[in-house]
Tab-separated table of C-alpha atoms in Angstrom:
chain	number	residue	atom	x	y	z
F	18	MET	CA	-89.732	-2.365	-15.560
F	19	GLY	CA	-87.198	-5.145	-16.099
F	20	ALA	CA	-87.967	-8.808	-15.824
F	21	ARG	CA	-85.632	-9.416	-12.867
F	22	LYS	CA	-87.172	-6.462	-10.938
F	23	ARG	CA	-90.670	-7.805	-11.619
F	24	ASN	CA	-89.659	-11.320	-10.525
F	25	THR	CA	-88.263	-10.088	-7.235
F	26	ALA	CA	-91.320	-7.911	-6.638
F	27	GLU	CA	-93.567	-11.073	-7.167
F	28	LYS	CA	-91.423	-13.105	-4.800
F	29	LYS	CA	-91.775	-10.412	-2.111
F	30	LYS	CA	-95.518	-10.384	-2.596
F	31	GLU	CA	-95.651	-14.200	-2.222
F	32	ALA	CA	-93.511	-14.097	0.949
F	33	ALA	CA	-95.756	-11.318	2.379
F	34	LYS	CA	-98.777	-13.608	2.061
F	35	THR	CA	-97.243	-16.172	4.391
F	36	ARG	CA	-95.624	-13.619	6.759
F	37	TYR	CA	-97.656	-12.772	9.849
F	38	GLN	CA	-96.456	-9.564	11.422
F	39	ALA	CA	-97.510	-6.502	13.331
F	40	VAL	CA	-95.705	-3.191	13.528
F	41	LEU	CA	-95.831	-0.595	16.336
F	42	ARG	CA	-94.646	2.850	15.376
F	43	ASN	CA	-93.612	5.955	17.366
F	44	VAL	CA	-93.697	4.377	20.808
F	45	PRO	CA	-92.649	7.065	23.351
F	46	THR	CA	-90.037	4.833	25.049
F	47	SER	CA	-86.337	4.732	24.450
F	48	PRO	CA	-85.259	1.873	22.169
F	49	ARG	CA	-82.924	0.517	24.859
F	50	LYS	CA	-85.762	0.050	27.366
F	51	MET	CA	-87.967	-1.572	24.699
F	52	ARG	CA	-85.163	-3.992	23.689
F	53	LEU	CA	-84.974	-5.262	27.319
F	54	VAL	CA	-88.631	-6.412	26.933
F	55	THR	CA	-88.404	-7.686	23.368
F	56	ASP	CA	-85.314	-9.824	24.134
F	57	LEU	CA	-87.377	-11.670	26.780
F	58	ILE	CA	-89.790	-13.106	24.258
F	59	SER	CA	-87.697	-13.539	21.130
F	60	GLY	CA	-88.045	-17.112	19.845
F	61	MET	CA	-90.600	-17.996	22.470
F	62	ASP	CA	-93.933	-19.809	21.977
F	63	VAL	CA	-96.825	-17.289	21.656
F	64	ASN	CA	-98.773	-18.403	24.704
F	65	LYS	CA	-95.674	-18.447	26.900
F	66	ALA	CA	-94.690	-15.012	25.558
F	67	LEU	CA	-98.093	-13.578	26.437
F	68	HIS	CA	-97.709	-14.858	30.016
F	69	VAL	CA	-94.190	-13.447	30.366
F	70	LEU	CA	-95.308	-10.033	29.099
F	71	LYS	CA	-98.452	-10.057	31.290
F	72	TYR	CA	-96.390	-10.451	34.451
F	73	SER	CA	-93.406	-8.377	33.435
F	74	PRO	CA	-93.077	-5.152	35.547
F	75	GLN	CA	-91.787	-2.939	32.751
F	76	GLU	CA	-94.161	-0.328	31.239
F	77	ALA	CA	-93.043	-1.272	27.712
F	78	SER	CA	-94.250	-4.853	28.205
F	79	ARG	CA	-97.922	-3.695	28.027
F	80	ARG	CA	-97.332	-2.224	24.540
F	81	VAL	CA	-95.474	-5.361	23.299
F	82	GLU	CA	-98.245	-7.562	24.705
F	83	LYS	CA	-100.849	-5.632	22.684
F	84	LEU	CA	-98.585	-5.863	19.625
F	85	LEU	CA	-98.325	-9.632	20.040
F	86	LEU	CA	-102.078	-9.885	20.297
F	87	SER	CA	-102.336	-7.889	17.065
F	88	ALA	CA	-99.962	-10.190	15.282
F	89	ILE	CA	-101.975	-13.188	16.455
F	90	ALA	CA	-105.122	-11.538	15.090
F	91	ASN	CA	-103.322	-10.955	11.772
F	92	TRP	CA	-102.405	-14.653	11.690
F	93	GLN	CA	-106.039	-15.610	12.412
F	94	ALA	CA	-107.310	-13.380	9.599
F	95	LYS	CA	-105.170	-15.291	7.085
F	96	ASN	CA	-105.820	-18.777	8.616
F	97	GLU	CA	-109.506	-18.973	9.286
F	98	GLY	CA	-110.716	-22.193	10.854
F	99	VAL	CA	-107.347	-23.106	12.428
F	100	ARG	CA	-106.903	-22.826	16.201
F	101	VAL	CA	-103.939	-20.891	17.608
F	102	GLU	CA	-103.214	-23.598	20.197
F	103	GLU	CA	-102.826	-26.267	17.452
F	104	SER	CA	-100.706	-24.165	15.129
F	105	ASN	CA	-97.540	-24.013	17.310
F	106	LEU	CA	-96.991	-20.272	16.683
F	107	TYR	CA	-93.808	-18.709	17.982
F	108	VAL	CA	-92.138	-15.287	17.848
F	109	LYS	CA	-89.835	-15.747	14.872
F	110	GLU	CA	-88.347	-12.282	14.781
F	111	ILE	CA	-88.779	-9.128	16.842
F	112	HIS	CA	-86.698	-6.073	16.455
F	113	VAL	CA	-86.720	-2.467	17.723
F	114	ASP	CA	-85.540	0.466	15.589
F	115	GLY	CA	-85.065	3.983	16.802
F	116	GLY	CA	-87.792	6.440	15.929
F	117	ARG	CA	-87.691	10.174	15.880
F	118	SER	CA	-86.309	12.099	18.915
F	119	LEU	CA	-88.074	15.132	20.401
F	120	LYS	CA	-85.427	17.648	21.353
F	121	ARG	CA	-86.252	19.667	24.528
F	122	LEU	CA	-84.402	22.127	26.663
F	123	GLN	CA	-84.074	21.968	30.457
F	124	THR	CA	-82.943	24.946	32.382
F	125	ALA	CA	-79.519	24.674	34.007
F	126	PRO	CA	-77.578	26.727	36.478
F	127	GLN	CA	-75.957	30.055	35.570
F	128	GLY	CA	-78.151	30.788	32.550
F	129	ARG	CA	-77.322	27.613	30.656
F	130	ALA	CA	-79.642	25.004	29.126
F	131	TYR	CA	-79.209	21.301	28.834
F	132	ARG	CA	-80.616	19.475	25.804
F	133	ILE	CA	-82.918	16.530	26.587
F	134	ARG	CA	-83.688	13.970	23.823
F	135	LYS	CA	-87.061	12.231	24.301
F	136	ARG	CA	-86.575	9.163	22.215
F	137	SER	CA	-89.140	6.959	20.539
F	138	ASN	CA	-88.960	3.617	18.677
F	139	HIS	CA	-90.594	1.325	16.136
F	140	VAL	CA	-91.175	-2.326	16.956
F	141	THR	CA	-91.664	-5.040	14.309
F	142	LEU	CA	-92.903	-8.472	15.393
F	143	VAL	CA	-93.020	-11.547	13.052
F	144	LEU	CA	-94.779	-14.792	13.909
F	145	ASP	CA	-94.247	-18.207	12.326
F	146	SER	CA	-95.480	-21.782	12.816
F	147	VAL	CA	-93.130	-24.423	14.201
F	148	SER	CA	-94.601	-27.274	12.219
F	149	LYS	CA	-93.921	-25.482	8.929
F	150	GLU	CA	-90.239	-24.941	9.926
F	151	VAL	CA	-89.898	-28.625	10.887
F	152	GLU	CA	-91.408	-29.776	7.581
F	153	ASN	CA	-89.051	-27.519	5.558
F	154	SER	CA	-85.960	-28.679	7.435
F	155	SER	CA	-86.941	-32.365	7.134
F	156	ASN	CA	-87.553	-31.896	3.384
F	157	LYS	CA	-84.130	-30.371	2.987
F	158	ILE	CA	-82.570	-33.307	4.818
F	159	ASN	CA	-84.499	-35.903	2.697
F	160	GLY	CA	-83.780	-33.911	-0.500
F	161	THR	CA	-87.461	-33.464	-1.463
F	162	LYS	CA	-89.195	-30.240	-2.298
F	163	SER	CA	-92.575	-29.122	-0.862
């Protein structure tokens, strides 16, 4: 394996250590309906996002709420001894990708059949801390490295 390939692999591993995420796969909801829910909480503070999801009427919001709780648990596993309230966590990135579609047939008049696509999706949620972002941006402004 080349040196450049090895260096990029090591950089990705280092980035993965500080990346707090949770992934939800094969959710039996159409991606369009799921995006309506995920757009509500994108960039939002974690506690506020949990409240929004809890009182949202969409069925998909229950699944996203559970995913957010999982991402918080992943963060806690890597940051033992630090409280979630003091860490200023927010939803840095959340995106929905289309999953596999189940193709079904529905009977139609005059001996025909209509195709029904039962869609599914994959949701990826990434958390980050506000204080870390503020420190990095202030360091860039001052010209110092952390």
